[in-house]
Amino acid sequence: MPSSAQYLPFYLASRRTVFPTTELCISNSIRHLAYLRTSRRNSYLGRHGISNWAAPPISNQCSHTRPPLKVAPSRSVPLPLSIRIHSRTLSSSTKPNQTPSSEMAEPTGLITTSGIELLTWGTPNGHKISILLEELKEAYGTEYTVQAVDIMKNTQKQPWYTALSPNGRIPTIVDHNRGGFAVFEGLAILSYLARHYDPEHKFSFPVDSDDYSVAEQWMAWQHGGVGPMQGQANHFLHAAPEKIPYGAQRYVGETERLYGVLDARLAGGREYVAGPGPKGKYSIADMSLFGWVNVSTWGGIDLANFPNVKAWHERILARPAVQRGLTVPGGAPSRVSNSELQRRVTEGDEDAKKQLEEDRKFIDAAKEKYGYKYSSP
């Protein structure tokens, strides 16, 4: 255990759209990193069952004078059962802090020759795949191996990884059941897994049905809209080296517009995005969106303004497989998920409360400065 300061990522998306520059600029002052001091004998993180994250390399290419935010302890969440991590199978007796992310071997290539191998990190785009794999495991017994691809270390840029995923982003799967076939991009992975591993269409629809087309439309809408726009909102709120009001109100505002579209879709008693009948059916269309909505507060979105989306989020969050999928690969949920932020504020975490209040004031001031008016669609 290092005795010097460590950094724990608050939230970092898969870097498809969040960071406009080619390389991620990491510094002591990026506000989505939480500053935590540890000691040799009594790790602050270990006491609470939180994965100990390795300190990222510090870049001298950007600077920011704002102090980082301290993090309150998180609740311990069990790892998904029987997920093999780095060629090691975790059983129901495995404790959540036995294999923290920082102690996992740095991936240098594939580690198995059978089943599905998931290469991922704990982001909204990563979670959409781990949630589906957990649902498939519960429904059909589908097993998978997971490797933590540390995007803080640019592991996803290594040659072995880009040979599988040319875009150098997470997530990626390799299907060893089908000759080592690799699939990258979340939308494509969801469709692939549903096509090959959901024969009873428990989470998908027959390919020649109208419901399939509807689900496909909403997944494309997420892939080209919610993900990129909310990712940019996160960037301008928490990662940009300077506060840029126009960028913040532009992307938070567009994300709000998209949430309005989703809220309208879920009106009139509809419970899920796609599927037959007035209520629809839980499917990969919901999974594609859920990860982003699950961190909407961090992106400056107040779900109280979108009651149908809020109810939909709570409905999906209650699913056991979703709960397990949200802990992949590090064994703990996102530090900036809506529920974690709410818990911390409720339990008196003044730093979290101050952060959210500052975000809201900044967004409101930016909207007023540029005359933002909400409208949707």
Short mmCIF file of C-alpha atoms in Angstrom, two decimals:
data_model
loop_
_atom_site.label_atom_id
_atom_site.label_comp_id
_atom_site.label_asym_id
_atom_site.label_seq_id
_atom_site.Cartn_x
_atom_site.Cartn_y
_atom_site.Cartn_z
CA MET A 1 0.00 0.00 0.00
CA PRO A 2 1.57 3.34 -0.97
CA SER A 3 2.02 5.85 1.81
CA SER A 4 1.79 8.84 -0.48
CA ALA A 5 -1.37 10.43 -1.85
CA GLN A 6 -3.57 8.43 -4.15
CA TYR A 7 -6.18 9.49 -6.63
CA LEU A 8 -9.56 7.88 -7.10
CA PRO A 9 -11.47 8.59 -10.30
CA PHE A 10 -14.82 10.15 -9.54
CA TYR A 11 -16.01 9.45 -13.02
CA LEU A 12 -14.40 9.03 -16.39
CA ALA A 13 -16.27 8.05 -19.51
CA SER A 14 -14.83 5.84 -22.19
CA ARG A 15 -13.28 8.93 -23.83
CA ARG A 16 -15.20 8.50 -27.06
CA THR A 17 -16.68 11.96 -26.83
CA VAL A 18 -15.92 13.35 -23.40
CA PHE A 19 -12.46 14.70 -24.11
CA PRO A 20 -12.09 16.74 -27.30
CA THR A 21 -8.29 16.52 -27.38
CA THR A 22 -6.43 13.48 -28.65
CA GLU A 23 -4.86 12.59 -25.32
CA LEU A 24 -6.41 12.88 -21.88
CA CYS A 25 -4.85 15.63 -19.79
CA ILE A 26 -4.59 14.49 -16.18
CA SER A 27 -3.44 16.82 -13.41
CA ASN A 28 -3.64 17.16 -9.66
CA SER A 29 -6.54 19.52 -10.03
CA ILE A 30 -8.99 17.79 -12.38
CA ARG A 31 -12.14 17.99 -10.33
CA HIS A 32 -13.45 14.53 -11.13
CA LEU A 33 -10.49 13.03 -9.23
CA ALA A 34 -10.88 12.74 -5.48
CA TYR A 35 -7.93 13.29 -3.20
CA LEU A 36 -7.43 10.53 -0.64
CA ARG A 37 -4.53 10.01 1.75
CA THR A 38 -3.69 6.52 2.90
CA SER A 39 -1.38 5.01 5.50
CA ARG A 40 0.59 1.78 5.48
CA ARG A 41 -1.49 -0.01 8.09
CA ASN A 42 -4.93 1.49 7.83
CA SER A 43 -6.12 2.25 4.32
CA TYR A 44 -9.04 4.64 4.27
CA LEU A 45 -10.39 2.87 1.23
CA GLY A 46 -9.81 -0.63 2.51
CA ARG A 47 -11.78 0.00 5.67
CA HIS A 48 -14.87 0.58 3.55
CA GLY A 49 -14.40 -2.12 0.94
CA ILE A 50 -13.56 0.27 -1.85
CA SER A 51 -11.23 -0.71 -4.65
CA ASN A 52 -7.83 0.95 -4.27
CA TRP A 53 -7.13 2.73 -7.52
CA ALA A 54 -3.60 3.24 -8.72
CA ALA A 55 -2.42 6.82 -8.99
CA PRO A 56 -2.58 7.98 -12.61
CA PRO A 57 0.42 9.59 -14.23
CA ILE A 58 0.45 13.32 -13.72
CA SER A 59 0.63 15.43 -16.85
CA ASN A 60 2.40 18.78 -16.86
CA GLN A 61 0.61 19.81 -20.02
CA CYS A 62 -2.36 21.36 -18.26
CA SER A 63 -2.89 23.15 -14.99
CA HIS A 64 -5.80 24.10 -12.83
CA THR A 65 -5.69 25.87 -9.50
CA ARG A 66 -8.94 24.52 -8.13
CA PRO A 67 -8.44 22.09 -5.21
CA PRO A 68 -9.65 18.52 -5.73
CA LEU A 69 -12.70 17.17 -3.97
CA LYS A 70 -12.40 14.80 -1.02
CA VAL A 71 -14.48 11.65 -1.10
CA ALA A 72 -16.58 10.15 1.65
CA PRO A 73 -16.53 6.37 2.18
CA SER A 74 -18.67 4.18 -0.03
CA ARG A 75 -20.78 1.22 0.87
CA SER A 76 -19.34 -2.16 0.10
CA VAL A 77 -21.03 -3.89 -2.85
CA PRO A 78 -20.45 -7.58 -3.64
CA LEU A 79 -18.81 -8.51 -6.88
CA PRO A 80 -20.92 -10.40 -9.40
CA LEU A 81 -20.84 -14.12 -8.72
CA SER A 82 -18.64 -16.40 -10.79
CA ILE A 83 -17.07 -13.69 -12.91
CA ARG A 84 -13.52 -14.67 -13.74
CA ILE A 85 -11.13 -11.78 -13.31
CA HIS A 86 -7.61 -12.22 -14.68
CA SER A 87 -7.97 -16.00 -14.97
CA ARG A 88 -9.32 -16.24 -11.43
CA THR A 89 -12.89 -17.30 -10.69
CA LEU A 90 -14.66 -15.37 -7.95
CA SER A 91 -17.10 -17.39 -5.89
CA SER A 92 -19.90 -16.30 -3.60
CA SER A 93 -17.45 -16.26 -0.71
CA THR A 94 -15.15 -13.73 -2.36
CA LYS A 95 -15.03 -10.41 -0.55
CA PRO A 96 -15.41 -7.24 -2.64
CA ASN A 97 -12.02 -5.84 -1.70
CA GLN A 98 -10.03 -8.99 -2.44
CA THR A 99 -9.35 -7.99 -6.03
CA PRO A 100 -9.35 -4.19 -6.20
CA SER A 101 -8.69 -2.63 -9.57
CA SER A 102 -5.24 -1.36 -8.59
CA GLU A 103 -4.13 -4.88 -7.67
CA MET A 104 -5.24 -6.48 -10.91
CA ALA A 105 -2.39 -7.29 -13.25
CA GLU A 106 -1.98 -4.80 -16.06
CA PRO A 107 -3.62 -6.43 -19.10
CA THR A 108 -1.21 -7.31 -21.88
CA GLY A 109 -3.52 -9.42 -24.01
CA LEU A 110 -6.35 -11.91 -23.84
CA ILE A 111 -6.35 -14.30 -20.90
CA THR A 112 -8.75 -17.07 -21.85
CA THR A 113 -9.65 -19.22 -24.83
CA SER A 114 -13.27 -20.00 -23.98
CA GLY A 115 -16.48 -18.10 -23.39
CA ILE A 116 -16.90 -14.34 -23.67
CA GLU A 117 -14.07 -12.06 -22.63
CA LEU A 118 -15.07 -8.52 -21.67
CA LEU A 119 -12.49 -5.73 -21.77
CA THR A 120 -13.98 -2.78 -19.94
CA TRP A 121 -13.84 -0.03 -17.34
CA GLY A 122 -16.49 1.33 -14.94
CA THR A 123 -18.14 3.93 -17.19
CA PRO A 124 -21.67 4.32 -18.60
CA ASN A 125 -20.56 2.71 -21.85
CA GLY A 126 -18.82 -0.09 -20.02
CA HIS A 127 -21.75 -0.74 -17.71
CA LYS A 128 -24.26 -1.23 -20.52
CA ILE A 129 -22.35 -4.38 -21.52
CA SER A 130 -21.68 -5.73 -18.03
CA ILE A 131 -25.38 -5.28 -17.22
CA LEU A 132 -26.44 -7.30 -20.26
CA LEU A 133 -23.89 -10.01 -19.49
CA GLU A 134 -25.20 -10.23 -15.94
CA GLU A 135 -28.77 -10.48 -17.24
CA LEU A 136 -27.72 -13.24 -19.66
CA LYS A 137 -25.90 -15.05 -16.89
CA GLU A 138 -28.98 -14.96 -14.68
CA ALA A 139 -31.32 -16.01 -17.49
CA TYR A 140 -29.21 -18.59 -19.33
CA GLY A 141 -26.12 -19.25 -17.24
CA THR A 142 -23.87 -17.41 -19.70
CA GLU A 143 -20.38 -17.07 -18.22
CA TYR A 144 -17.88 -14.38 -19.03
CA THR A 145 -14.36 -13.32 -18.15
CA VAL A 146 -13.60 -9.67 -17.47
CA GLN A 147 -10.40 -7.69 -17.68
CA ALA A 148 -10.15 -4.18 -16.26
CA VAL A 149 -8.80 -1.93 -19.01
CA ASP A 150 -7.54 1.07 -17.05
CA ILE A 151 -8.31 4.09 -19.19
CA MET A 152 -6.46 6.25 -16.65
CA LYS A 153 -3.28 4.52 -17.82
CA ASN A 154 -4.25 4.53 -21.51
CA THR A 155 -4.32 0.75 -21.56
CA GLN A 156 -6.91 0.97 -24.33
CA LYS A 157 -4.26 2.56 -26.56
CA GLN A 158 -1.86 -0.37 -26.37
CA PRO A 159 -1.30 -2.28 -29.64
CA TRP A 160 -2.77 -5.54 -28.36
CA TYR A 161 -6.01 -3.70 -27.53
CA THR A 162 -6.30 -1.60 -30.67
CA ALA A 163 -5.83 -4.79 -32.70
CA LEU A 164 -9.21 -5.79 -31.24
CA SER A 165 -10.76 -2.33 -31.03
CA PRO A 166 -9.31 -0.01 -33.70
CA ASN A 167 -10.85 3.07 -32.11
CA GLY A 168 -8.97 2.50 -28.86
CA ARG A 169 -11.98 2.84 -26.57
CA ILE A 170 -13.82 0.60 -24.15
CA PRO A 171 -15.76 -1.66 -24.08
CA THR A 172 -14.73 -4.54 -26.32
CA ILE A 173 -15.70 -8.20 -26.21
CA VAL A 174 -13.98 -11.24 -27.67
CA ASP A 175 -16.24 -14.24 -28.25
CA HIS A 176 -14.04 -17.30 -27.89
CA ASN A 177 -17.09 -19.48 -28.49
CA ARG A 178 -17.09 -18.20 -32.06
CA GLY A 179 -13.44 -18.38 -32.99
CA GLY A 180 -12.24 -15.35 -31.04
CA PHE A 181 -14.51 -12.91 -32.87
CA ALA A 182 -14.02 -9.37 -31.50
CA VAL A 183 -16.72 -6.69 -31.28
CA PHE A 184 -16.17 -3.06 -30.30
CA GLU A 185 -18.61 -0.16 -29.69
CA GLY A 186 -21.39 -0.53 -27.14
CA LEU A 187 -24.31 -0.51 -29.56
CA ALA A 188 -22.74 -3.21 -31.72
CA ILE A 189 -21.86 -5.33 -28.67
CA LEU A 190 -25.40 -5.17 -27.28
CA SER A 191 -26.84 -6.25 -30.62
CA TYR A 192 -24.27 -9.01 -31.05
CA LEU A 193 -24.82 -10.50 -27.59
CA ALA A 194 -28.59 -10.38 -27.98
CA ARG A 195 -28.40 -12.04 -31.39
CA HIS A 196 -26.15 -14.90 -30.29
CA TYR A 197 -26.93 -15.36 -26.58
CA ASP A 198 -30.58 -14.41 -26.10
CA PRO A 199 -32.38 -17.15 -28.07
CA GLU A 200 -35.65 -16.65 -26.18
CA HIS A 201 -35.60 -12.87 -26.74
CA LYS A 202 -35.84 -12.14 -23.04
CA PHE A 203 -33.95 -8.88 -23.54
CA SER A 204 -34.35 -8.36 -27.26
CA PHE A 205 -36.77 -8.90 -30.16
CA PRO A 206 -36.97 -11.07 -33.29
CA VAL A 207 -34.94 -9.43 -36.01
CA ASP A 208 -37.86 -9.25 -38.46
CA SER A 209 -40.25 -7.62 -35.96
CA ASP A 210 -41.23 -3.97 -35.72
CA ASP A 211 -40.19 -4.04 -32.05
CA TYR A 212 -36.64 -4.86 -33.17
CA SER A 213 -36.63 -1.77 -35.37
CA VAL A 214 -38.02 0.42 -32.58
CA ALA A 215 -35.34 -0.80 -30.17
CA GLU A 216 -32.68 -0.22 -32.81
CA GLN A 217 -33.89 3.35 -33.34
CA TRP A 218 -33.69 4.23 -29.66
CA MET A 219 -30.28 2.62 -29.32
CA ALA A 220 -29.02 4.68 -32.26
CA TRP A 221 -30.55 7.77 -30.64
CA GLN A 222 -28.61 7.08 -27.44
CA HIS A 223 -25.40 6.28 -29.27
CA GLY A 224 -25.47 9.49 -31.30
CA GLY A 225 -27.21 11.76 -28.81
CA VAL A 226 -27.36 11.12 -25.07
CA GLY A 227 -23.88 9.61 -24.77
CA PRO A 228 -21.95 12.28 -26.70
CA MET A 229 -23.92 15.24 -25.32
CA GLN A 230 -23.88 14.14 -21.67
CA GLY A 231 -20.23 13.20 -22.05
CA GLN A 232 -19.42 16.73 -23.15
CA ALA A 233 -21.52 18.13 -20.29
CA ASN A 234 -19.40 16.09 -17.88
CA HIS A 235 -16.26 17.41 -19.51
CA PHE A 236 -17.16 21.09 -19.27
CA LEU A 237 -18.39 20.70 -15.69
CA HIS A 238 -15.60 18.58 -14.26
CA ALA A 239 -12.62 18.06 -16.55
CA ALA A 240 -12.03 21.20 -18.60
CA PRO A 241 -8.89 23.08 -17.47
CA GLU A 242 -10.94 26.27 -17.29
CA LYS A 243 -14.58 27.12 -16.66
CA ILE A 244 -16.30 27.82 -19.98
CA PRO A 245 -19.93 28.90 -19.40
CA TYR A 246 -20.96 28.63 -23.04
CA GLY A 247 -19.77 25.03 -23.33
CA ALA A 248 -21.46 24.04 -20.07
CA GLN A 249 -24.86 25.51 -20.91
CA ARG A 250 -24.66 24.23 -24.48
CA TYR A 251 -24.13 20.59 -23.57
CA VAL A 252 -26.14 20.48 -20.35
CA GLY A 253 -28.97 22.15 -22.25
CA GLU A 254 -28.83 19.70 -25.14
CA THR A 255 -28.73 16.79 -22.70
CA GLU A 256 -31.84 18.18 -21.02
CA ARG A 257 -33.54 18.37 -24.40
CA LEU A 258 -32.75 14.71 -25.02
CA TYR A 259 -34.02 13.73 -21.57
CA GLY A 260 -37.23 15.52 -22.49
CA VAL A 261 -37.52 13.29 -25.55
CA LEU A 262 -37.04 10.21 -23.37
CA ASP A 263 -39.51 11.51 -20.80
CA ALA A 264 -42.15 11.92 -23.51
CA ARG A 265 -41.46 8.40 -24.77
CA LEU A 266 -42.08 7.01 -21.28
CA ALA A 267 -45.32 8.96 -20.75
CA GLY A 268 -48.77 7.40 -20.56
CA GLY A 269 -47.78 4.43 -18.44
CA ARG A 270 -45.00 3.15 -20.69
CA GLU A 271 -42.44 1.40 -18.48
CA TYR A 272 -39.72 0.61 -21.00
CA VAL A 273 -38.35 2.28 -24.11
CA ALA A 274 -39.26 -0.44 -26.62
CA GLY A 275 -41.47 -3.50 -26.80
CA PRO A 276 -45.09 -4.40 -27.47
CA GLY A 277 -48.16 -3.08 -25.74
CA PRO A 278 -48.63 0.12 -23.77
CA LYS A 279 -45.91 -0.74 -21.22
CA GLY A 280 -43.21 -2.19 -23.46
CA LYS A 281 -40.57 -4.71 -22.41
CA TYR A 282 -37.22 -4.39 -20.65
CA SER A 283 -34.56 -4.80 -23.32
CA ILE A 284 -31.15 -3.82 -24.58
CA ALA A 285 -32.67 -0.48 -25.60
CA ASP A 286 -33.08 0.34 -21.91
CA MET A 287 -29.62 -0.97 -21.04
CA SER A 288 -28.03 1.27 -23.65
CA LEU A 289 -29.49 4.35 -21.94
CA PHE A 290 -29.41 3.35 -18.30
CA GLY A 291 -25.70 3.86 -17.62
CA TRP A 292 -25.87 7.50 -18.64
CA VAL A 293 -29.06 8.27 -16.73
CA ASN A 294 -27.48 6.58 -13.71
CA VAL A 295 -24.90 9.40 -13.53
CA SER A 296 -27.18 12.22 -14.70
CA THR A 297 -26.77 14.29 -11.52
CA TRP A 298 -23.02 14.49 -12.14
CA GLY A 299 -23.78 15.79 -15.61
CA GLY A 300 -25.92 18.63 -14.28
CA ILE A 301 -29.29 16.98 -14.97
CA ASP A 302 -32.03 17.08 -12.33
CA LEU A 303 -34.23 14.00 -12.80
CA ALA A 304 -36.98 15.68 -10.79
CA ASN A 305 -37.67 17.62 -14.00
CA PHE A 306 -38.21 14.35 -15.88
CA PRO A 307 -40.53 12.26 -13.69
CA ASN A 308 -41.07 9.49 -16.23
CA VAL A 309 -37.32 9.06 -16.71
CA LYS A 310 -36.83 9.07 -12.94
CA ALA A 311 -39.40 6.30 -12.44
CA TRP A 312 -37.87 4.31 -15.32
CA HIS A 313 -34.40 4.64 -13.79
CA GLU A 314 -35.59 3.46 -10.39
CA ARG A 315 -37.40 0.52 -11.99
CA ILE A 316 -34.29 -0.70 -13.77
CA LEU A 317 -31.94 0.02 -10.88
CA ALA A 318 -33.97 -2.37 -8.71
CA ARG A 319 -33.00 -5.36 -10.88
CA PRO A 320 -30.38 -7.60 -9.19
CA ALA A 321 -28.45 -8.15 -12.43
CA VAL A 322 -28.23 -4.39 -12.94
CA GLN A 323 -26.87 -3.95 -9.43
CA ARG A 324 -24.20 -6.55 -10.12
CA GLY A 325 -23.36 -5.14 -13.53
CA LEU A 326 -22.72 -1.71 -12.03
CA THR A 327 -19.87 -3.12 -9.93
CA VAL A 328 -17.88 -4.43 -12.90
CA PRO A 329 -14.92 -4.43 -13.09
CA GLY A 330 -13.72 -2.94 -9.80
CA GLY A 331 -16.17 -4.35 -7.27
CA ALA A 332 -17.88 -1.08 -6.31
CA PRO A 333 -20.48 1.18 -7.93
CA SER A 334 -19.63 4.52 -9.50
CA ARG A 335 -18.69 7.18 -6.97
CA VAL A 336 -20.85 9.65 -8.86
CA SER A 337 -23.93 7.57 -9.54
CA ASN A 338 -27.14 9.33 -8.61
CA SER A 339 -27.77 7.06 -5.63
CA GLU A 340 -24.21 7.41 -4.29
CA LEU A 341 -24.27 11.20 -4.55
CA GLN A 342 -27.66 11.33 -2.85
CA ARG A 343 -26.47 9.02 -0.08
CA ARG A 344 -23.37 11.09 0.56
CA VAL A 345 -25.30 14.35 0.74
CA THR A 346 -27.94 12.78 3.00
CA GLU A 347 -25.24 11.45 5.32
CA GLY A 348 -23.69 14.89 5.68
CA ASP A 349 -20.85 14.82 3.18
CA GLU A 350 -20.24 18.57 2.97
CA ASP A 351 -17.74 18.26 0.13
CA ALA A 352 -20.22 16.43 -2.09
CA LYS A 353 -22.96 18.89 -1.18
CA LYS A 354 -20.72 21.86 -1.95
CA GLN A 355 -19.64 20.37 -5.27
CA LEU A 356 -23.21 19.86 -6.45
CA GLU A 357 -24.24 23.32 -5.29
CA GLU A 358 -21.33 24.90 -7.16
CA ASP A 359 -22.21 22.95 -10.28
CA ARG A 360 -25.82 24.11 -10.13
CA LYS A 361 -24.88 27.76 -9.62
CA PHE A 362 -22.42 27.62 -12.51
CA ILE A 363 -24.96 26.01 -14.85
CA ASP A 364 -27.74 28.43 -13.90
CA ALA A 365 -25.46 31.44 -14.37
CA ALA A 366 -24.26 30.13 -17.73
CA LYS A 367 -27.82 29.58 -18.93
CA GLU A 368 -28.82 33.08 -17.88
CA LYS A 369 -25.78 34.61 -19.58
CA TYR A 370 -26.59 33.03 -22.92
CA GLY A 371 -30.38 33.20 -22.68
CA TYR A 372 -30.93 29.45 -22.57
CA LYS A 373 -34.57 28.37 -22.76
CA TYR A 374 -35.50 24.72 -22.31
CA SER A 375 -37.46 23.14 -25.11
CA SER A 376 -37.97 19.57 -26.25
CA PRO A 377 -37.95 18.06 -28.76
#
